[in-house]
Amino acid sequence: MDRLEGRVAVVTGASSGIGAAIAQELVKKGVKVVGLARRVEKIEELAAKLKSEKGELHALKCDVTIEEEIKTSFEYVKSKLGGVHILINNAGLMIYTNTLIDGSTEEWRKMLDINVLALNVCTREAIKLMKEEDIDDGHIVHINSICGHSPPSEHIVMYAATKHAVTALTEGLRRELVKQNSKIRVSSISPGMVKTDMAPKFIIESMPSMNPEDIADAVVYVLGTPQHVQVHELTIRPTGNVL
């Protein structure tokens, strides 16, 4: 039996792109997945397609920038599925052409709310539930970005700043968990260019890029490592891309 089979995972931003690919792959591995997104109908469509797979996909409407909606989602997970073993923090926002000199404060705030605050609220609620249910082999996975290590363009520096925050939050959480003698693991996965709706089409078409399924495969690899192994940071780039 696959070591992931029967476990419960929450995937944010599960309606399309990387999030949908991760949800699909986990369901195929026998995981009970709760997909969160504002466009819940997209997750419901995916769930219908996955009916014959080993796992199951639950669709929940959730705006991760609203703390109460996150809390309600985790209450659902507790009442319906008994707890959570895996959290995939995938929801994210990149606004291109938003420079530091001429950028919009509102657009900066949106990126910070989704990429940083929502990620950490979800993490806090997941770990809280893991502790309540005595789940000490849980796994938190942050979908980061190569921009979380070096900003490649002046047009996305604020986005890069939010992803640098994710890098810091990954290490900070690891240290907190170690201090508490917890066996809960935390991993950051930092993809390069991926064919999703997040990046402008002209950029994707101008350089080598990966598919959402490539990132889903990386998530499965990270989750499948032995309990004594923590993949702290995994960087994935498309072959031939200079960024």
Short mmCIF file of C-alpha atoms in Angstrom, two decimals:
data_model
loop_
_atom_site.label_atom_id
_atom_site.label_comp_id
_atom_site.label_asym_id
_atom_site.label_seq_id
_atom_site.Cartn_x
_atom_site.Cartn_y
_atom_site.Cartn_z
CA MET A 1 0.00 0.00 0.00
CA ASP A 2 1.24 3.49 -0.83
CA ARG A 3 2.38 5.20 2.37
CA LEU A 4 0.16 8.18 1.48
CA GLU A 5 -3.00 6.12 1.13
CA GLY A 6 -5.73 7.02 3.61
CA ARG A 7 -4.11 10.23 4.75
CA VAL A 8 -5.90 13.59 4.71
CA ALA A 9 -4.52 16.59 2.84
CA VAL A 10 -5.65 20.19 2.48
CA VAL A 11 -4.63 21.89 -0.76
CA THR A 12 -5.16 25.64 -1.14
CA GLY A 13 -5.68 27.19 -4.55
CA ALA A 14 -6.88 23.82 -5.82
CA SER A 15 -9.15 25.08 -8.61
CA SER A 16 -6.53 25.24 -11.36
CA GLY A 17 -2.86 25.05 -12.29
CA ILE A 18 -0.41 23.60 -9.80
CA GLY A 19 -3.01 23.22 -7.05
CA ALA A 20 -5.37 21.20 -9.24
CA ALA A 21 -2.49 19.02 -10.44
CA ILE A 22 -1.38 18.35 -6.86
CA ALA A 23 -4.92 17.53 -5.74
CA GLN A 24 -5.37 15.14 -8.65
CA GLU A 25 -2.08 13.33 -8.06
CA LEU A 26 -2.72 12.93 -4.34
CA VAL A 27 -6.20 11.51 -4.97
CA LYS A 28 -4.64 8.97 -7.33
CA LYS A 29 -2.31 7.99 -4.48
CA GLY A 30 -5.28 7.29 -2.23
CA VAL A 31 -5.27 10.54 -0.28
CA LYS A 32 -8.45 12.18 0.98
CA VAL A 33 -7.97 15.70 -0.34
CA VAL A 34 -9.85 18.82 0.70
CA GLY A 35 -9.41 21.40 -2.04
CA LEU A 36 -9.88 25.05 -1.10
CA ALA A 37 -10.54 27.84 -3.59
CA ARG A 38 -12.94 30.65 -4.39
CA ARG A 39 -13.87 28.97 -7.68
CA VAL A 40 -15.23 25.89 -5.94
CA GLU A 41 -17.07 24.73 -9.06
CA LYS A 42 -13.71 24.00 -10.71
CA ILE A 43 -12.77 21.67 -7.86
CA GLU A 44 -16.19 20.00 -8.04
CA GLU A 45 -15.61 19.32 -11.75
CA LEU A 46 -12.23 17.77 -10.96
CA ALA A 47 -13.72 15.70 -8.14
CA ALA A 48 -16.28 14.23 -10.54
CA LYS A 49 -13.48 13.15 -12.90
CA LEU A 50 -11.62 11.45 -10.07
CA LYS A 51 -14.52 9.37 -8.73
CA SER A 52 -12.89 6.09 -9.78
CA GLU A 53 -9.54 6.81 -8.11
CA LYS A 54 -8.38 5.39 -4.76
CA GLY A 55 -8.72 8.65 -2.86
CA GLU A 56 -11.38 11.32 -2.78
CA LEU A 57 -11.61 15.05 -3.40
CA HIS A 58 -13.77 17.33 -1.27
CA ALA A 59 -14.44 20.80 -2.69
CA LEU A 60 -14.72 23.72 -0.28
CA LYS A 61 -15.31 27.35 -1.18
CA CYS A 62 -12.73 29.40 0.71
CA ASP A 63 -11.14 32.80 0.25
CA VAL A 64 -7.83 32.32 2.05
CA THR A 65 -7.50 36.06 2.64
CA ILE A 66 -10.44 35.78 5.07
CA GLU A 67 -9.28 34.18 8.32
CA GLU A 68 -12.73 33.00 9.39
CA GLU A 69 -13.19 31.10 6.13
CA ILE A 70 -9.88 29.30 6.72
CA LYS A 71 -10.94 28.38 10.26
CA THR A 72 -14.31 27.14 9.02
CA SER A 73 -12.55 24.99 6.42
CA PHE A 74 -10.37 23.30 9.02
CA GLU A 75 -13.41 22.76 11.25
CA TYR A 76 -14.95 20.90 8.29
CA VAL A 77 -11.81 18.80 7.95
CA LYS A 78 -11.93 17.90 11.64
CA SER A 79 -15.64 17.04 11.70
CA LYS A 80 -15.79 15.15 8.39
CA LEU A 81 -12.35 13.54 8.13
CA GLY A 82 -11.03 13.51 11.68
CA GLY A 83 -7.90 15.57 11.19
CA VAL A 84 -5.24 16.59 8.70
CA HIS A 85 -1.88 15.00 7.91
CA ILE A 86 -0.76 17.19 5.01
CA LEU A 87 -1.12 20.86 4.13
CA ILE A 88 -0.13 22.11 0.69
CA ASN A 89 0.07 25.91 0.76
CA ASN A 90 -0.31 26.52 -2.95
CA ALA A 91 -2.59 29.57 -3.21
CA GLY A 92 -0.63 32.51 -4.56
CA LEU A 93 -0.79 35.71 -6.56
CA MET A 94 1.72 37.40 -8.84
CA ILE A 95 0.92 40.81 -10.32
CA TYR A 96 3.28 41.58 -13.19
CA THR A 97 4.51 45.12 -14.02
CA ASN A 98 4.03 46.16 -10.39
CA THR A 99 7.27 48.07 -9.74
CA LEU A 100 8.44 49.46 -6.41
CA ILE A 101 8.52 53.04 -7.69
CA ASP A 102 5.21 53.14 -9.54
CA GLY A 103 3.33 50.18 -8.07
CA SER A 104 -0.12 50.10 -6.53
CA THR A 105 -0.38 49.81 -2.75
CA GLU A 106 -3.57 47.80 -3.15
CA GLU A 107 -1.84 45.30 -5.44
CA TRP A 108 1.08 44.98 -3.01
CA ARG A 109 -1.39 44.31 -0.21
CA LYS A 110 -3.18 41.62 -2.21
CA MET A 111 0.07 39.74 -2.81
CA LEU A 112 1.12 40.02 0.84
CA ASP A 113 -2.31 38.87 2.04
CA ILE A 114 -2.37 35.74 -0.13
CA ASN A 115 1.30 34.81 -0.41
CA VAL A 116 2.33 35.47 3.20
CA LEU A 117 -0.50 35.98 5.69
CA ALA A 118 -2.92 33.40 4.27
CA LEU A 119 -0.11 30.85 4.01
CA ASN A 120 0.79 31.29 7.66
CA VAL A 121 -2.81 31.30 8.90
CA CYS A 122 -3.40 28.00 7.07
CA THR A 123 -0.18 26.63 8.53
CA ARG A 124 -1.15 27.67 12.06
CA GLU A 125 -4.60 26.11 11.78
CA ALA A 126 -3.24 22.89 10.26
CA ILE A 127 -0.64 22.41 12.99
CA LYS A 128 -3.23 23.24 15.66
CA LEU A 129 -5.48 20.49 14.29
CA MET A 130 -2.57 18.04 13.99
CA LYS A 131 -1.78 18.57 17.67
CA GLU A 132 -5.43 18.21 18.71
CA GLU A 133 -5.61 14.85 16.93
CA ASP A 134 -2.12 13.68 18.08
CA ILE A 135 -0.80 13.62 14.51
CA ASP A 136 2.96 13.98 14.95
CA ASP A 137 4.01 12.84 11.48
CA GLY A 138 2.29 15.63 9.55
CA HIS A 139 3.82 17.55 6.68
CA ILE A 140 3.51 21.21 5.68
CA VAL A 141 4.52 21.99 2.09
CA HIS A 142 4.88 25.57 0.91
CA ILE A 143 4.77 26.11 -2.86
CA ASN A 144 7.44 28.79 -3.02
CA SER A 145 9.23 30.10 -6.14
CA ILE A 146 12.73 30.65 -7.46
CA CYS A 147 11.78 34.29 -6.88
CA GLY A 148 11.91 33.44 -3.18
CA HIS A 149 15.67 33.21 -3.49
CA SER A 150 16.57 35.81 -6.11
CA PRO A 151 14.28 38.38 -7.82
CA PRO A 152 14.69 37.81 -11.59
CA SER A 153 12.88 40.93 -12.83
CA GLU A 154 12.21 44.47 -11.66
CA HIS A 155 8.55 43.93 -12.60
CA ILE A 156 7.94 41.36 -9.85
CA VAL A 157 10.13 42.49 -6.96
CA MET A 158 7.22 42.80 -4.52
CA TYR A 159 6.09 39.31 -5.52
CA ALA A 160 9.66 38.13 -4.95
CA ALA A 161 9.61 39.80 -1.53
CA THR A 162 6.53 37.79 -0.57
CA LYS A 163 8.26 34.59 -1.66
CA HIS A 164 11.42 35.51 0.26
CA ALA A 165 9.06 35.71 3.23
CA VAL A 166 7.94 32.14 2.49
CA THR A 167 11.59 31.04 2.56
CA ALA A 168 11.99 32.70 5.97
CA LEU A 169 8.72 31.21 7.25
CA THR A 170 9.83 27.73 6.20
CA GLU A 171 13.02 27.89 8.23
CA GLY A 172 11.32 29.66 11.13
CA LEU A 173 8.63 26.98 11.34
CA ARG A 174 11.21 24.20 11.14
CA ARG A 175 13.06 25.65 14.13
CA GLU A 176 9.86 26.10 16.15
CA LEU A 177 8.85 22.49 15.50
CA VAL A 178 12.31 21.20 16.46
CA LYS A 179 12.19 23.23 19.67
CA GLN A 180 8.87 21.54 20.53
CA ASN A 181 10.33 18.08 19.75
CA SER A 182 7.68 17.70 17.05
CA LYS A 183 8.13 15.28 14.16
CA ILE A 184 5.94 17.43 11.88
CA ARG A 185 7.98 18.27 8.78
CA VAL A 186 8.01 21.42 6.65
CA SER A 187 9.21 21.71 3.05
CA SER A 188 9.54 24.51 0.52
CA ILE A 189 9.24 23.70 -3.18
CA SER A 190 10.51 26.48 -5.44
CA PRO A 191 9.56 26.10 -9.11
CA GLY A 192 10.82 28.16 -11.99
CA MET A 193 8.51 29.02 -14.88
CA VAL A 194 5.35 26.89 -14.96
CA LYS A 195 2.54 26.97 -17.52
CA THR A 196 -0.26 28.43 -15.37
CA ASP A 197 -2.59 31.42 -15.41
CA MET A 198 -0.37 33.23 -12.92
CA ALA A 199 2.33 34.30 -15.38
CA PRO A 200 1.55 36.42 -18.46
CA LYS A 201 1.17 34.29 -21.58
CA PHE A 202 3.86 36.18 -23.51
CA ILE A 203 6.42 35.34 -20.82
CA ILE A 204 5.55 31.64 -20.79
CA GLU A 205 5.82 31.50 -24.56
CA SER A 206 9.19 33.28 -24.57
CA MET A 207 11.15 30.71 -22.56
CA PRO A 208 11.27 27.04 -21.54
CA SER A 209 8.68 26.20 -18.91
CA MET A 210 7.31 23.27 -16.93
CA ASN A 211 3.85 21.79 -16.54
CA PRO A 212 1.81 21.83 -13.31
CA GLU A 213 2.11 18.04 -13.22
CA ASP A 214 5.89 18.36 -12.87
CA ILE A 215 5.41 20.23 -9.61
CA ALA A 216 2.79 17.73 -8.44
CA ASP A 217 5.34 14.95 -8.98
CA ALA A 218 7.82 16.88 -6.83
CA VAL A 219 5.24 17.21 -4.05
CA VAL A 220 4.60 13.46 -4.10
CA TYR A 221 8.35 12.84 -3.90
CA VAL A 222 8.76 15.15 -0.91
CA LEU A 223 5.78 13.62 0.91
CA GLY A 224 7.06 10.12 0.18
CA THR A 225 10.45 10.50 1.84
CA PRO A 226 11.02 8.56 5.10
CA GLN A 227 9.92 10.23 8.32
CA HIS A 228 13.53 10.80 9.39
CA VAL A 229 14.20 12.77 6.17
CA GLN A 230 13.07 16.36 5.66
CA VAL A 231 13.41 17.87 2.20
CA HIS A 232 13.77 21.42 3.42
CA GLU A 233 14.11 23.15 0.05
CA LEU A 234 13.58 21.74 -3.44
CA THR A 235 14.29 24.00 -6.42
CA ILE A 236 12.97 22.94 -9.83
CA ARG A 237 13.83 24.71 -13.06
CA PRO A 238 12.90 24.00 -16.67
CA THR A 239 15.83 22.72 -18.68
CA GLY A 240 17.38 25.49 -20.77
CA ASN A 241 15.86 28.43 -18.87
CA VAL A 242 18.52 30.96 -17.88
CA LEU A 243 16.46 32.38 -14.98
#
